[in-house]
CSV table of C-alpha atoms in Angstrom, one decimal:
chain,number,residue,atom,x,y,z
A,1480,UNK,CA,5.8,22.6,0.2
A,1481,UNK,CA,5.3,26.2,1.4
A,1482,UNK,CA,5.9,26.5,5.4
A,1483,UNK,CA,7.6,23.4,5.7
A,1484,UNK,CA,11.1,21.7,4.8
A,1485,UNK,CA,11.9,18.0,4.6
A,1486,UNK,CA,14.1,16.0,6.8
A,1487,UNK,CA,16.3,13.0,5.6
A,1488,UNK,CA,14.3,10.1,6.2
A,1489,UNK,CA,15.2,7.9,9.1
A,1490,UNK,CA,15.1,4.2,8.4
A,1491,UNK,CA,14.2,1.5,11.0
A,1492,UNK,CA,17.2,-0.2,12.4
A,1493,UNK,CA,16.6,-3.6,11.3
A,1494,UNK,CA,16.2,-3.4,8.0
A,1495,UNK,CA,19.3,-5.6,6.2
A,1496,UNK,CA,22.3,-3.9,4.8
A,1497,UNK,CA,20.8,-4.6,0.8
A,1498,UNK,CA,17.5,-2.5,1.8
A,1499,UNK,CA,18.9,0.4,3.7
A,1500,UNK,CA,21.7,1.0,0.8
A,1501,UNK,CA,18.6,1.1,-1.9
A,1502,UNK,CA,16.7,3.4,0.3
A,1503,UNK,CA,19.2,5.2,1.8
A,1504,UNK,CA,18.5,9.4,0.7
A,1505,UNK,CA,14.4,9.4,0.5
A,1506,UNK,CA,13.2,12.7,2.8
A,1507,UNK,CA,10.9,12.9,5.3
A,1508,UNK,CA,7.7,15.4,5.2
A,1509,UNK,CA,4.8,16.4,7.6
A,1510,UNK,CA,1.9,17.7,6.5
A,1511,UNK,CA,-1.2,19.1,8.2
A,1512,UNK,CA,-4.9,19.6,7.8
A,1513,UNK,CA,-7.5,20.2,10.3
A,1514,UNK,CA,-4.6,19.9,13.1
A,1515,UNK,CA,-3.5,16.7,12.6
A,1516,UNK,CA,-0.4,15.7,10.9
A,1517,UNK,CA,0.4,12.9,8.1
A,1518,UNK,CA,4.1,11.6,7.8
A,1519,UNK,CA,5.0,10.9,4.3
A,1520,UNK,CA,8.0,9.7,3.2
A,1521,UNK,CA,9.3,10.4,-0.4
A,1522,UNK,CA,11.9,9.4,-3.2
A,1523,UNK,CA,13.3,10.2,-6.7
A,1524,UNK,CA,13.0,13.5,-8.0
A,1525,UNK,CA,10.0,16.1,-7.6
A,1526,UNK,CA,9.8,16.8,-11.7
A,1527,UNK,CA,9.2,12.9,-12.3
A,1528,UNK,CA,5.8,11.2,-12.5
A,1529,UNK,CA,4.3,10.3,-9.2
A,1530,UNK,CA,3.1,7.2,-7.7
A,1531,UNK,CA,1.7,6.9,-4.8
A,1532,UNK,CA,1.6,3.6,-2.2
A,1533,UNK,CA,-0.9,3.6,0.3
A,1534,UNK,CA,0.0,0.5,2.9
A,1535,UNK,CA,-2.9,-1.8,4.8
A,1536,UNK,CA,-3.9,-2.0,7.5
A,1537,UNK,CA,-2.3,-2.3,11.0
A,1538,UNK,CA,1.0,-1.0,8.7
A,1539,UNK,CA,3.4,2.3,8.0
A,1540,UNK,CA,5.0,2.8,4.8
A,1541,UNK,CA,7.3,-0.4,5.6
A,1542,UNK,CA,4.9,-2.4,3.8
A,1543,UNK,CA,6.1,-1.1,0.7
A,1544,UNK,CA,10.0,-1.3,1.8
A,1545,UNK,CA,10.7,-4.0,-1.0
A,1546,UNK,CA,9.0,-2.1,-3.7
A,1547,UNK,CA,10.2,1.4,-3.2
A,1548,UNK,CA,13.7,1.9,-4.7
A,1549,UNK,CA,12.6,-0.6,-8.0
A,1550,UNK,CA,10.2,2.1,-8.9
A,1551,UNK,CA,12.7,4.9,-8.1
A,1552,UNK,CA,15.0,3.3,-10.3
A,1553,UNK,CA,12.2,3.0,-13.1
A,1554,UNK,CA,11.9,6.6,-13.2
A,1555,UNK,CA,8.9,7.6,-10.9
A,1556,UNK,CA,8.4,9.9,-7.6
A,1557,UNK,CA,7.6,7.5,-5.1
A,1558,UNK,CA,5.5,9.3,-1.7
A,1559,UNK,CA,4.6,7.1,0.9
A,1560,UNK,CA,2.4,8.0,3.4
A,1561,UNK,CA,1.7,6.8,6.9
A,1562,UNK,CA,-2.2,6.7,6.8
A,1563,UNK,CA,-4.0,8.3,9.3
A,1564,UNK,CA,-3.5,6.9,12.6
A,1565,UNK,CA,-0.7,4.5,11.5
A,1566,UNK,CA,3.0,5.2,11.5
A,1567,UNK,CA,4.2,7.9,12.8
A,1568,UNK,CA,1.1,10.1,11.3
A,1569,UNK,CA,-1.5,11.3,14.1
A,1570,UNK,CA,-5.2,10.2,14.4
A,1571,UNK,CA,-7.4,12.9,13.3
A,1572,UNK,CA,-10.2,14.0,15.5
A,1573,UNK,CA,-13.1,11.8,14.7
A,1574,UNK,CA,-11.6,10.1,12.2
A,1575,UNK,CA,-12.8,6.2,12.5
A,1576,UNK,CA,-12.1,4.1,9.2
A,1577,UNK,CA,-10.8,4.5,5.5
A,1578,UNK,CA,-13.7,7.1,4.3
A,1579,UNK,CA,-12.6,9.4,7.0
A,1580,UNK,CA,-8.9,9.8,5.3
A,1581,UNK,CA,-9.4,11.4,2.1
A,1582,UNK,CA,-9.1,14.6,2.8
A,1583,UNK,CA,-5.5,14.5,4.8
A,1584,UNK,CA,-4.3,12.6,1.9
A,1585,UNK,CA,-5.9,15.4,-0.4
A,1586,UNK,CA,-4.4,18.2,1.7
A,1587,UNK,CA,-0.8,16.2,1.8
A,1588,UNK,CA,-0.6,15.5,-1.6
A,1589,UNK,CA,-1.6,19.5,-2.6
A,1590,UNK,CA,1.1,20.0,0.1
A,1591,UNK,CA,3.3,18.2,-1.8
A,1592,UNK,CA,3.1,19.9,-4.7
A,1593,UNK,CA,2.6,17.3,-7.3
A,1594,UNK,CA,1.2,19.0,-10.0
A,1595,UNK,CA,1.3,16.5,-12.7
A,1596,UNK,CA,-0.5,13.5,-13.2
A,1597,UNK,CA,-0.3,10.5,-10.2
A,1598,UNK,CA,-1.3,7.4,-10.2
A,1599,UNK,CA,-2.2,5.4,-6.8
A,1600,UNK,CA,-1.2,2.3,-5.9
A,1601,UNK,CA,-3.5,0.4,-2.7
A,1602,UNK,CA,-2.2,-2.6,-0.4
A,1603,UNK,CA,-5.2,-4.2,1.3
A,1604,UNK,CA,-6.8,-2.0,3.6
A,1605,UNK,CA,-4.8,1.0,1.5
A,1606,UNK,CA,-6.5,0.4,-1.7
A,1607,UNK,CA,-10.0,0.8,-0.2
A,1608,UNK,CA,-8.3,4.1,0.6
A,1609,UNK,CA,-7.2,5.1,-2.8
A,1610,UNK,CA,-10.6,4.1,-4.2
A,1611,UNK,CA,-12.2,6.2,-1.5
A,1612,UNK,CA,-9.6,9.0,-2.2
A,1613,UNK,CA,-10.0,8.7,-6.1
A,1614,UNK,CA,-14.0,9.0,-5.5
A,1615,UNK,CA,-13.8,12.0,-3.9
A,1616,UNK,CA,-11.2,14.2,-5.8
A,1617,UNK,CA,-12.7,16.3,-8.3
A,1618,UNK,CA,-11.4,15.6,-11.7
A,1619,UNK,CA,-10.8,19.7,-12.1
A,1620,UNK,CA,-9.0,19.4,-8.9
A,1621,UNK,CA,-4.7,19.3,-9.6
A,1622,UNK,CA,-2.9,17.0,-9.2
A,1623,UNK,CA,-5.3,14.5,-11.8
A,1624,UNK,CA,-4.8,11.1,-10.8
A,1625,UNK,CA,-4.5,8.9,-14.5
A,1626,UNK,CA,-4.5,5.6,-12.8
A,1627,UNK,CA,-5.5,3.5,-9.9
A,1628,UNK,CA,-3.6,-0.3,-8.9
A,1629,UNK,CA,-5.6,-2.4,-6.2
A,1630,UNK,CA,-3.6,-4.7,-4.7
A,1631,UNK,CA,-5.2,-7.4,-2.5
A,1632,UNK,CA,-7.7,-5.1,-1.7
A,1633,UNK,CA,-10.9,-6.1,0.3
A,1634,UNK,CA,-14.6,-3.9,0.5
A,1635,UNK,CA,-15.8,-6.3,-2.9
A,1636,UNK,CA,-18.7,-8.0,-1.2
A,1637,UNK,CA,-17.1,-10.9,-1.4
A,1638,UNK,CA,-16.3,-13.2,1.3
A,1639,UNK,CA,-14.8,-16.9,2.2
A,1640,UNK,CA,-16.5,-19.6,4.3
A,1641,UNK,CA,-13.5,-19.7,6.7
A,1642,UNK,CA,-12.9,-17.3,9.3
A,1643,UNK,CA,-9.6,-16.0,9.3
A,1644,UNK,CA,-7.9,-17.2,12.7
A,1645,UNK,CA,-6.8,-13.6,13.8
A,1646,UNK,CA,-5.1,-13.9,17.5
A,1647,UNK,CA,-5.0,-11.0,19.9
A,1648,UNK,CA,-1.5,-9.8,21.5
A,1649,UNK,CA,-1.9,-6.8,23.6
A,1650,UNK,CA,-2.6,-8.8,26.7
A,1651,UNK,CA,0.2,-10.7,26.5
A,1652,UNK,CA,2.7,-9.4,29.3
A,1653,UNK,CA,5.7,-10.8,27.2
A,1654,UNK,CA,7.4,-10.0,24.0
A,1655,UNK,CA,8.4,-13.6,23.5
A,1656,UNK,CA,4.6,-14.5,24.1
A,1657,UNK,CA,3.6,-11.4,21.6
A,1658,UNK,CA,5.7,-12.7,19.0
A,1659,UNK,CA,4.5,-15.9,19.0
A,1660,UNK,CA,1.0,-14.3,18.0
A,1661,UNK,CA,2.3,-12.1,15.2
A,1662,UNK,CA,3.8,-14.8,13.8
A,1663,UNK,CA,0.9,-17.0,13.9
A,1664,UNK,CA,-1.3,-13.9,12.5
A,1665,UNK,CA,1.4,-13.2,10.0
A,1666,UNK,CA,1.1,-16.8,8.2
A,1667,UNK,CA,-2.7,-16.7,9.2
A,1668,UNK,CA,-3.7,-13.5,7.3
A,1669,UNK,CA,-0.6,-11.8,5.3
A,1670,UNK,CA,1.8,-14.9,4.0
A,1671,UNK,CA,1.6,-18.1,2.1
A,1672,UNK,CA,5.1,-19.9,2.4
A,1673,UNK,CA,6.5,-20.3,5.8
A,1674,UNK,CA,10.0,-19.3,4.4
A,1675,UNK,CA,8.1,-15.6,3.2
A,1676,UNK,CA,8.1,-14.8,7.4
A,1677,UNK,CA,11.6,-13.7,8.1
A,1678,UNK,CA,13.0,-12.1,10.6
A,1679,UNK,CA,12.5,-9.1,8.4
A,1680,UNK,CA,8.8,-9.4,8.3
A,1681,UNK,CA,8.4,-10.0,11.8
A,1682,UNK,CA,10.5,-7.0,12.6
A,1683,UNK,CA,8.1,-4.7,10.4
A,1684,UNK,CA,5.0,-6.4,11.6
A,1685,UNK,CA,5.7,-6.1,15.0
A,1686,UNK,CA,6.5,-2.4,14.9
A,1687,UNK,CA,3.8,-1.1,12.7
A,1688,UNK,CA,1.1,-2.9,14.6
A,1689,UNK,CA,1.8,-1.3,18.1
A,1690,UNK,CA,1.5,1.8,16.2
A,1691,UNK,CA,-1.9,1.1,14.9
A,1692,UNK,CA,-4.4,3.2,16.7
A,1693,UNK,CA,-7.5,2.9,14.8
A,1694,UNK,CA,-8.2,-0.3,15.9
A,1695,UNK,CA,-12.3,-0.3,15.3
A,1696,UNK,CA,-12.3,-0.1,11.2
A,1697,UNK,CA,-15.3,-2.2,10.3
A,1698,UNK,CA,-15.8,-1.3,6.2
A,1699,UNK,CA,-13.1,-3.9,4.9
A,1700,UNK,CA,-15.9,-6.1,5.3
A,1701,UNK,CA,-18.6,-4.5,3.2
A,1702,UNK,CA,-18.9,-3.8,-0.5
A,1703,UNK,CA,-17.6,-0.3,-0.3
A,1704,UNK,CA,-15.2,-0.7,-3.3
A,1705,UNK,CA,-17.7,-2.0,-5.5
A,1706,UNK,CA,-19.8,0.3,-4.9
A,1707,UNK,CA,-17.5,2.9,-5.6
A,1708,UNK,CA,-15.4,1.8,-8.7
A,1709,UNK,CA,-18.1,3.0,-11.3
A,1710,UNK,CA,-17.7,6.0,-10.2
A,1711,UNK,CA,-14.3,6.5,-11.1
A,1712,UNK,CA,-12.5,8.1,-14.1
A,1713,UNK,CA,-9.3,6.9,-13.5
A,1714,UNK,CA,-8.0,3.4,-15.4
A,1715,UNK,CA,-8.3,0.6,-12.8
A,1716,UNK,CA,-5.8,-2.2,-12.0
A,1717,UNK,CA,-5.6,-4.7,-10.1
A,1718,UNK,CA,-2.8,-7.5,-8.5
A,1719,UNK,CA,-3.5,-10.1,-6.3
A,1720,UNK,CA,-1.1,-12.7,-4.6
A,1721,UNK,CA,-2.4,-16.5,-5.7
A,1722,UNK,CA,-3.3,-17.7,-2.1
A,1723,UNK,CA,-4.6,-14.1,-1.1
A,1724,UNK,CA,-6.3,-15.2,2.1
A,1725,UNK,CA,-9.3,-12.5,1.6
A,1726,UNK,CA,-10.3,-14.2,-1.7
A,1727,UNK,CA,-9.1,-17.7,-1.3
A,1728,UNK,CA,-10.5,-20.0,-4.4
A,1729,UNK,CA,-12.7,-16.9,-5.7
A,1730,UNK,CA,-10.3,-15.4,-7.5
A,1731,UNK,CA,-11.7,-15.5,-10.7
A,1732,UNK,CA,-15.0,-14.2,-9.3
A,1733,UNK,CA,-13.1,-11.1,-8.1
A,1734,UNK,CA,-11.1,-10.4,-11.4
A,1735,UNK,CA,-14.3,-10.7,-13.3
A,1736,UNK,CA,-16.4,-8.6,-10.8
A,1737,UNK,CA,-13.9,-5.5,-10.8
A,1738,UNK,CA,-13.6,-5.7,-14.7
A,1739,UNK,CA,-17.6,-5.3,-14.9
A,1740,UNK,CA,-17.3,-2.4,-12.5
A,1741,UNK,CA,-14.8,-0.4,-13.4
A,1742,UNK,CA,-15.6,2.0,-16.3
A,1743,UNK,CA,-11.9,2.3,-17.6
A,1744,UNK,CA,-10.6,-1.4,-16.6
A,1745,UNK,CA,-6.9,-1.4,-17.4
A,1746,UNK,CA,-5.4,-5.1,-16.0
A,1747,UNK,CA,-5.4,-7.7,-13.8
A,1748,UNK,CA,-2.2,-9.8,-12.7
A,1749,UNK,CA,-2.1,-12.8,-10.7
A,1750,UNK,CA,1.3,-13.6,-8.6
A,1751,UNK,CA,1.9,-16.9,-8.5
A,1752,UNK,CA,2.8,-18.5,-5.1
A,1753,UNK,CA,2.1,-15.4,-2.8
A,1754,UNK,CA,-0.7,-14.6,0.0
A,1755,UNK,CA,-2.1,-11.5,0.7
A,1756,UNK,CA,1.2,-9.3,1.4
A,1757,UNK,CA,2.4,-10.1,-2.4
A,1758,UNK,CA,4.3,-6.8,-2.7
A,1759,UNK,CA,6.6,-8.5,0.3
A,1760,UNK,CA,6.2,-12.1,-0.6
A,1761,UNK,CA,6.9,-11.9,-4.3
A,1762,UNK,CA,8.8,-8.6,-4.4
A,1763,UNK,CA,10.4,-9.7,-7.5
A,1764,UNK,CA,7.6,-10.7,-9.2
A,1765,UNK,CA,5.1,-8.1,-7.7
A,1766,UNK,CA,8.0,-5.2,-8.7
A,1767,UNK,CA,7.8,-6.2,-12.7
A,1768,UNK,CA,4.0,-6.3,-12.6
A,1769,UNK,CA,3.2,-2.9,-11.1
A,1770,UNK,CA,6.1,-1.7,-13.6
A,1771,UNK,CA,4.1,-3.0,-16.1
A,1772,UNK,CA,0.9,-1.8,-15.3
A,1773,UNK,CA,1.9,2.0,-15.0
A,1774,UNK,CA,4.3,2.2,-17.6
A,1775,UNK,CA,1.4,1.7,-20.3
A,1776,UNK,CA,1.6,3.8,-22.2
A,1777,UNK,CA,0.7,7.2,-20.8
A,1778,UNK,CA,4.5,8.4,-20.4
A,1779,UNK,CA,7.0,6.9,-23.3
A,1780,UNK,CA,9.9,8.1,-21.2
A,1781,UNK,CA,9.0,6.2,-17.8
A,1782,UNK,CA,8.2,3.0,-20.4
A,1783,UNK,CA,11.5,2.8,-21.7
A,1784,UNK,CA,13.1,3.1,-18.7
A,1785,UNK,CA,10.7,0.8,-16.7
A,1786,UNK,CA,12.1,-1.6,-19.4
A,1787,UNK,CA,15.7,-1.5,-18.3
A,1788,UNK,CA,14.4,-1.7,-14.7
A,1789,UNK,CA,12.5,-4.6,-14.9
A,1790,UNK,CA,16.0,-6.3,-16.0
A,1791,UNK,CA,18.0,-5.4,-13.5
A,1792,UNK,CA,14.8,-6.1,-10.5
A,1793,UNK,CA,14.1,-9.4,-12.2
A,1794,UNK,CA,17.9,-10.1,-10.4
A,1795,UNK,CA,17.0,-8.3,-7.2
A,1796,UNK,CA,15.8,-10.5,-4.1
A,1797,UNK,CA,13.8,-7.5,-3.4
């Protein structure tokens, strides 16, 4: 990246002794455009394929702390970015929802210099993002971006009759008495089993959501991704956890919905068991389906060794 050199990436002290070995060597880069800057965090080497996880909302790259090394290991460049005003990455000037944060994710990924082909990969609240992103990229424009994985993502127009019990926390004067709430919100919104909310996951949580500055985001709950996945070139995927709390009992609504939509409609996988965080959840399970989906069959090479990965994950807790 010209004018800038990386930094070892620093990992949060609680992750468990498993988790910090597999990430342990991924480097930490700031980019900038229009005087704000976006954290990333990267692994594997810069010649490989590129994927790129974009987290949800209220999060940081932890979200994708279970995911990370498996694709590594498969063969990939893994980038992670803290989105605009999350993480450590600063809030642009004027910059209110997911439409405003294209072009910082543009500018970083130039930045980056990623010149071959990418494919983005959206949590929630992240994939809205990509979609966004993807929409707005020219194809001329390097690096090309061949593929495009939703996961849990909302903006479909779609909506439940039961209003997800979401408790506010910042009043609280305690962090006993905030805990309390982002475990209730945790098993309201992001898990399904009461065993998935670990200290782990309360750890993450609670640091990634007093971090979360742009706190007035309002287009998760139109039809902004439907609207723009006929637009896009790219192949379209999509994974969703069984209980996703978004979608609950409209599943099949969604799946056919996105396949009508999308011009270049690649899969759709269903975890079984899992809420709306699946890629924490059902790490395992999530891991070999998003190694599936991009390992067909645009890169032979990453296939075969996405093969022998999805061996060795399938033994992995995470």
């Amino acid at each position: 990246m010209t004018g800038a050199v990386p930094s070892l990436a620093c990992l949060p002290a609680f992750l468990p002794p498993d988790l910090a070995t597999a990430l342990a060597g991924g480097e930490r880069w700031v980019t900038r455009f229009d005087g704000a800057d976006t954290v990333w965090h990267t692994w594997g080497d810069a010649h490989r394929p590129c994927v790129v996880l974009l987290h949800g909302g209220s999060g940081s790259w932890t979200h994708w702390v279970r995911n990370i090394a498996p694709l590594r290991d498969a063969g990939w460049r893994v980038l992670v970015p803290d989105l605009p005003g999350f993480g450590d990455s600063d809030l642009p000037a004027g910059c209110v929802d997911t439409d405003d944060m294209p072009p910082h994710l543009q500018a970083g990924l130039t930045q980056l210099q990623t010149d071959g082909p990418v494919s983005l990969v959206g949590f929630s609240f992240g994939g809205m993002t990509a979609a966004l992103w993807l929409a707005a990229q020219p194809q001329t424009t390097p690096p090309s971006v061949q593929h495009l994985v939703l996961v849990g993502a909302p903006g479909m127009g779609l909506t439940v009759p039961e209003r997800i019990p979401l408790k506010g926390w910042r009043h609280l004067p305690s962090p006993e008495a905030q805990a309390h709430i982002h475990r209730h919100n945790l098993m309201a919104l992001m898990l399904q089993r009461p065993d998935s909310l670990d200290d782990l996951a309360l750890a993450l949580h609670t640091a990634n959501v007093m971090r979360d500055r742009l706190t007035r985001r309002r287009l998760s709950s139109t039809d902004i991704v439907a609207r723009t996945l006929p637009k896009l070139q790219a192949k379209v995927s999509a994974i969703y956890g069984e209980h996703d709390t978004l979608y609950r009992g409209r599943l099949p609504e969604l799946q056919g919905l996105m396949q009508s939509l999308a011009p270049h409609w690649g899969q759709w996988q269903t975890v079984p068991g899992a809420g709306h965080w699946v890629p924490y959840e059902a790490a395992s399970a999530f891991n070999l389906a998003l190694l599936g989906i991009l390992s067909e069959p645009t890169n032979p090479a990453v296939a075969l060794i996405a093969v022998q990965a999805q061996n060795a994950n399938a033994r992995t807790a995470w």
